[in-house]
Amino acid sequence: QSVLTQPPSISAAPGQKVTISCSGGSSNIGNNYVSWFQQLPGTAPQVLIYDNDKRPSGIPDRFSASKSGTSATLGITGLQTGDEADYYCATWDNGLVFGGGTKLTVL
Amino acid sequence: QVQLKESGPGLVKSSETLSLTCTVFGASVTSGNYYWSWIRQPPGKALEWIGYIYYNGRTLYNPSLKSRVTMALDTSRNQVSLKQTSVTAADTAVYYCARTTIVTKLLEFWGQGTLVTVSS
């Protein structure tokens, strides 16, 4: 059972927008920055977002995120088939904690 | 360019000790700017943080694994090591090493991962 709660799966058509939620508590999301990771099949995770809403260089602006209270949200616009992956939120709570992951299917 | 590469036995017997090494290229494990973490992922399951080590040897471990885990630095070889004792089938996973920039908490660089299977 993960400390951070994400929907197990989500699906949408190419070109559409999706949001993935991440729910935690005051000891983790409520008082720490949130990161988001994309894990393409068979590969290591890659950071998409850090410090709640910052994108590392090279990450397209189709990816955005926000945090409010004890929850965070990742948004992806202009969905592409290449976005099909597992997405994880993470934050610090006496160590690094991850969400259970959300499998995004692009139909 | 920073690269991390995990290495170690792919098969470990139940109750024995898992030992992995992460070799770092393009950055120094003696830098005070980074944490060096181990993260694992059982097949088909979510990521789980094992712990991190700082340049001065200070460590922080996942409370659920703390009693079985030890991390260390080999500064002469620019490596980070992980030892995990008394393994069971539940420890079968892909093990990743990764670098976090302390100021930004940016977990930016990951190794490719190495699969460790625990056999009975």
Coordinates of C-alpha atoms in Angstrom, one line a residue:
Chain A
Q1 CA 0.0 0.0 0.0
S2 CA 1.6 3.3 -1.2
V3 CA 1.7 6.4 1.0
L4 CA 0.6 8.5 -2.0
T5 CA -2.7 7.5 -3.8
Q6 CA -2.9 7.6 -7.5
P7 CA -5.6 6.1 -9.9
P8 CA -4.4 2.8 -11.2
S9 CA -5.2 3.6 -14.8
I10 CA -6.4 6.2 -17.1
S11 CA -7.0 6.3 -20.9
A12 CA -7.7 8.9 -23.5
A13 CA -7.4 9.4 -27.3
P14 CA -4.5 11.1 -29.1
G15 CA -4.7 14.8 -29.0
Q16 CA -6.7 15.0 -25.8
K17 CA -5.8 16.1 -22.3
V18 CA -5.6 14.0 -19.2
T19 CA -4.9 14.7 -15.6
I20 CA -3.5 12.3 -13.0
S21 CA -4.1 12.9 -9.3
C22 CA -1.9 12.2 -6.4
S23 CA -3.3 12.3 -2.9
G24 CA -1.2 12.3 0.3
G25 CA -1.2 13.9 3.7
S26 CA 0.2 16.8 5.8
S27 CA 3.4 15.0 6.5
N28 CA 4.3 14.4 2.9
I29 CA 2.7 16.4 0.1
G30 CA 1.3 19.0 2.5
N31 CA 4.8 20.1 3.6
N32 CA 7.1 19.0 0.8
Y33 CA 7.7 19.5 -2.9
V34 CA 6.2 16.9 -5.4
S35 CA 8.0 15.3 -8.3
W36 CA 6.4 13.4 -11.2
F37 CA 8.1 10.6 -13.2
Q38 CA 7.3 8.9 -16.5
Q39 CA 8.3 5.3 -16.9
L40 CA 8.1 4.0 -20.5
P41 CA 7.9 0.2 -20.8
G42 CA 11.1 -1.5 -20.0
T43 CA 13.0 1.6 -19.1
A44 CA 14.1 3.5 -16.0
P45 CA 11.9 6.3 -14.8
Q46 CA 12.5 9.8 -16.0
V47 CA 11.7 13.0 -14.1
L48 CA 9.0 15.2 -15.7
I49 CA 8.3 17.6 -12.9
Y50 CA 10.1 18.7 -9.8
D51 CA 9.4 21.3 -7.1
N52 CA 5.7 20.9 -7.7
D53 CA 5.6 22.5 -11.1
K54 CA 9.0 22.9 -12.6
R55 CA 10.1 21.1 -15.8
P56 CA 13.7 20.0 -16.3
S57 CA 15.3 21.1 -19.5
G58 CA 14.1 18.9 -22.4
I59 CA 10.7 18.2 -21.0
P60 CA 8.0 19.6 -23.3
D61 CA 5.5 22.1 -22.0
R62 CA 2.7 19.6 -22.8
F63 CA 3.5 18.4 -19.3
S64 CA 2.4 20.5 -16.4
A65 CA 1.7 20.0 -12.7
S66 CA 0.3 21.7 -9.7
K67 CA -0.1 21.2 -6.0
S68 CA -2.9 22.2 -3.6
G69 CA -2.8 21.3 0.1
T70 CA -2.2 17.6 0.3
S71 CA -2.8 16.7 -3.3
A72 CA -1.0 17.2 -6.6
T73 CA -2.0 16.9 -10.2
L74 CA -0.1 16.1 -13.4
G75 CA -1.6 17.3 -16.7
I76 CA -0.7 16.2 -20.2
T77 CA -2.0 17.9 -23.2
G78 CA -1.9 17.0 -26.8
L79 CA -1.6 13.3 -26.0
Q80 CA 0.6 11.2 -28.2
T81 CA 1.0 7.4 -28.5
G82 CA 4.5 7.9 -27.1
D83 CA 3.1 9.1 -23.9
E84 CA 1.8 5.7 -23.1
A85 CA 3.6 4.8 -19.9
D86 CA 3.4 4.5 -16.1
Y87 CA 3.4 7.8 -14.2
Y88 CA 4.5 8.2 -10.6
C89 CA 4.3 11.0 -8.1
A90 CA 6.8 11.3 -5.3
T91 CA 7.6 13.5 -2.4
W92 CA 9.6 13.4 0.9
D93 CA 8.2 12.1 4.2
N94 CA 11.1 10.8 6.3
G95 CA 12.6 9.6 3.1
L96 CA 11.3 9.5 -0.5
V97 CA 7.8 8.1 -1.0
F98 CA 6.2 7.2 -4.3
G99 CA 2.6 6.8 -5.4
G100 CA 1.3 3.5 -6.6
G101 CA 1.6 4.6 -10.2
T102 CA -0.9 5.3 -13.0
K103 CA -0.9 3.4 -16.2
L104 CA -1.8 5.8 -19.1
T105 CA -3.2 4.2 -22.2
V106 CA -3.5 6.3 -25.3
L107 CA -6.2 4.7 -27.4
Chain B
Q1 CA 27.1 13.7 -19.2
V2 CA 26.2 11.9 -15.9
Q3 CA 25.7 8.2 -16.1
L4 CA 25.0 5.6 -13.4
K5 CA 25.5 1.9 -13.9
E6 CA 24.3 -0.8 -11.5
S7 CA 26.1 -4.1 -11.3
G8 CA 26.0 -7.3 -9.2
P9 CA 24.6 -10.8 -9.1
G10 CA 21.3 -11.3 -10.9
L11 CA 20.4 -14.3 -8.7
V12 CA 20.6 -14.4 -4.9
K13 CA 19.5 -17.3 -2.7
S14 CA 16.9 -16.8 -0.1
S15 CA 18.2 -15.7 3.4
E16 CA 21.5 -14.6 1.9
T17 CA 22.8 -11.0 1.3
L18 CA 22.2 -9.0 -1.9
S19 CA 25.2 -6.8 -2.9
L20 CA 25.0 -4.2 -5.7
T21 CA 27.3 -1.5 -6.9
C22 CA 26.5 1.7 -8.7
T23 CA 29.4 3.2 -10.7
V24 CA 29.0 6.9 -11.4
F25 CA 30.4 8.6 -14.5
G26 CA 30.5 12.3 -15.1
A27 CA 30.0 13.3 -11.4
S28 CA 31.8 12.7 -8.1
V29 CA 30.2 10.8 -5.2
T30 CA 32.3 13.2 -3.0
S31 CA 30.3 16.2 -4.1
G32 CA 28.2 17.8 -1.4
N33 CA 25.5 18.7 -3.9
Y34 CA 23.9 15.3 -4.2
Y35 CA 22.3 12.4 -2.5
W36 CA 22.8 9.0 -4.0
S37 CA 19.8 6.8 -3.7
W38 CA 18.8 3.2 -4.3
I39 CA 15.3 2.6 -5.5
R40 CA 13.7 -0.8 -6.4
Q41 CA 10.7 -2.0 -8.4
P42 CA 9.3 -5.5 -8.0
P43 CA 8.0 -6.9 -11.3
G44 CA 4.7 -5.2 -12.3
K45 CA 4.7 -3.1 -9.1
A46 CA 5.4 0.4 -8.0
L47 CA 8.7 2.1 -7.2
E48 CA 10.0 1.8 -3.7
W49 CA 12.8 4.0 -2.3
I50 CA 15.4 2.0 -0.3
G51 CA 17.5 4.9 1.0
Y52 CA 20.2 7.4 0.2
I53 CA 23.8 8.2 1.2
Y54 CA 25.5 11.6 1.3
Y55 CA 29.1 12.4 0.5
N56 CA 30.1 12.3 4.1
G57 CA 28.6 8.9 4.6
R58 CA 25.4 10.0 6.3
T59 CA 22.5 7.8 5.4
L60 CA 18.8 7.7 5.5
Y61 CA 17.0 4.4 5.0
N62 CA 13.4 3.5 4.3
P63 CA 12.0 2.6 7.8
S64 CA 10.6 -0.6 6.4
L65 CA 14.0 -1.8 5.2
K66 CA 16.3 -0.1 7.7
S67 CA 17.2 -3.2 9.7
R68 CA 18.5 -5.0 6.6
V69 CA 20.1 -2.3 4.5
T70 CA 23.6 -0.8 4.4
M71 CA 24.9 1.8 1.9
A72 CA 28.4 2.9 1.5
L73 CA 30.7 5.0 -0.7
D74 CA 33.9 3.9 -2.4
T75 CA 35.4 7.2 -3.3
S76 CA 38.5 5.7 -4.9
R77 CA 36.2 4.0 -7.5
N78 CA 33.5 6.6 -7.5
Q79 CA 30.9 4.0 -6.5
V80 CA 27.9 3.6 -4.3
S81 CA 27.1 0.2 -2.8
L82 CA 24.0 -1.5 -1.4
K83 CA 23.9 -4.5 0.9
Q84 CA 20.6 -6.0 1.9
T85 CA 20.6 -9.0 4.2
S86 CA 18.2 -11.9 4.8
V87 CA 16.6 -11.6 1.4
T88 CA 13.3 -13.3 0.5
A89 CA 11.3 -13.7 -2.7
A90 CA 9.7 -10.3 -1.9
D91 CA 13.1 -8.7 -2.6
T92 CA 13.0 -9.8 -6.2
A93 CA 13.0 -6.5 -8.1
V94 CA 14.8 -4.2 -10.5
Y95 CA 17.2 -2.2 -8.5
Y96 CA 18.0 1.4 -9.6
C97 CA 20.6 3.8 -8.4
A98 CA 19.8 7.5 -8.8
R99 CA 21.2 11.0 -8.1
T100 CA 19.2 13.7 -6.3
T101 CA 20.4 17.3 -6.4
I102 CA 19.9 18.4 -2.8
V103 CA 18.9 22.1 -3.4
T104 CA 16.2 21.3 -5.9
K105 CA 15.3 17.7 -4.7
L106 CA 15.6 16.9 -8.4
L107 CA 16.0 13.2 -8.9
E108 CA 17.3 13.6 -12.3
F109 CA 19.7 10.8 -13.2
W110 CA 18.9 7.1 -13.0
G111 CA 20.8 4.0 -13.9
Q112 CA 19.4 1.5 -16.3
G113 CA 18.5 -0.8 -13.4
T114 CA 19.5 -4.4 -12.7
L115 CA 17.2 -7.3 -12.0
V116 CA 17.8 -9.3 -8.9
T117 CA 15.9 -12.5 -8.5
V118 CA 15.8 -14.2 -5.1
S119 CA 15.6 -18.0 -5.4
S120 CA 14.5 -20.4 -2.8

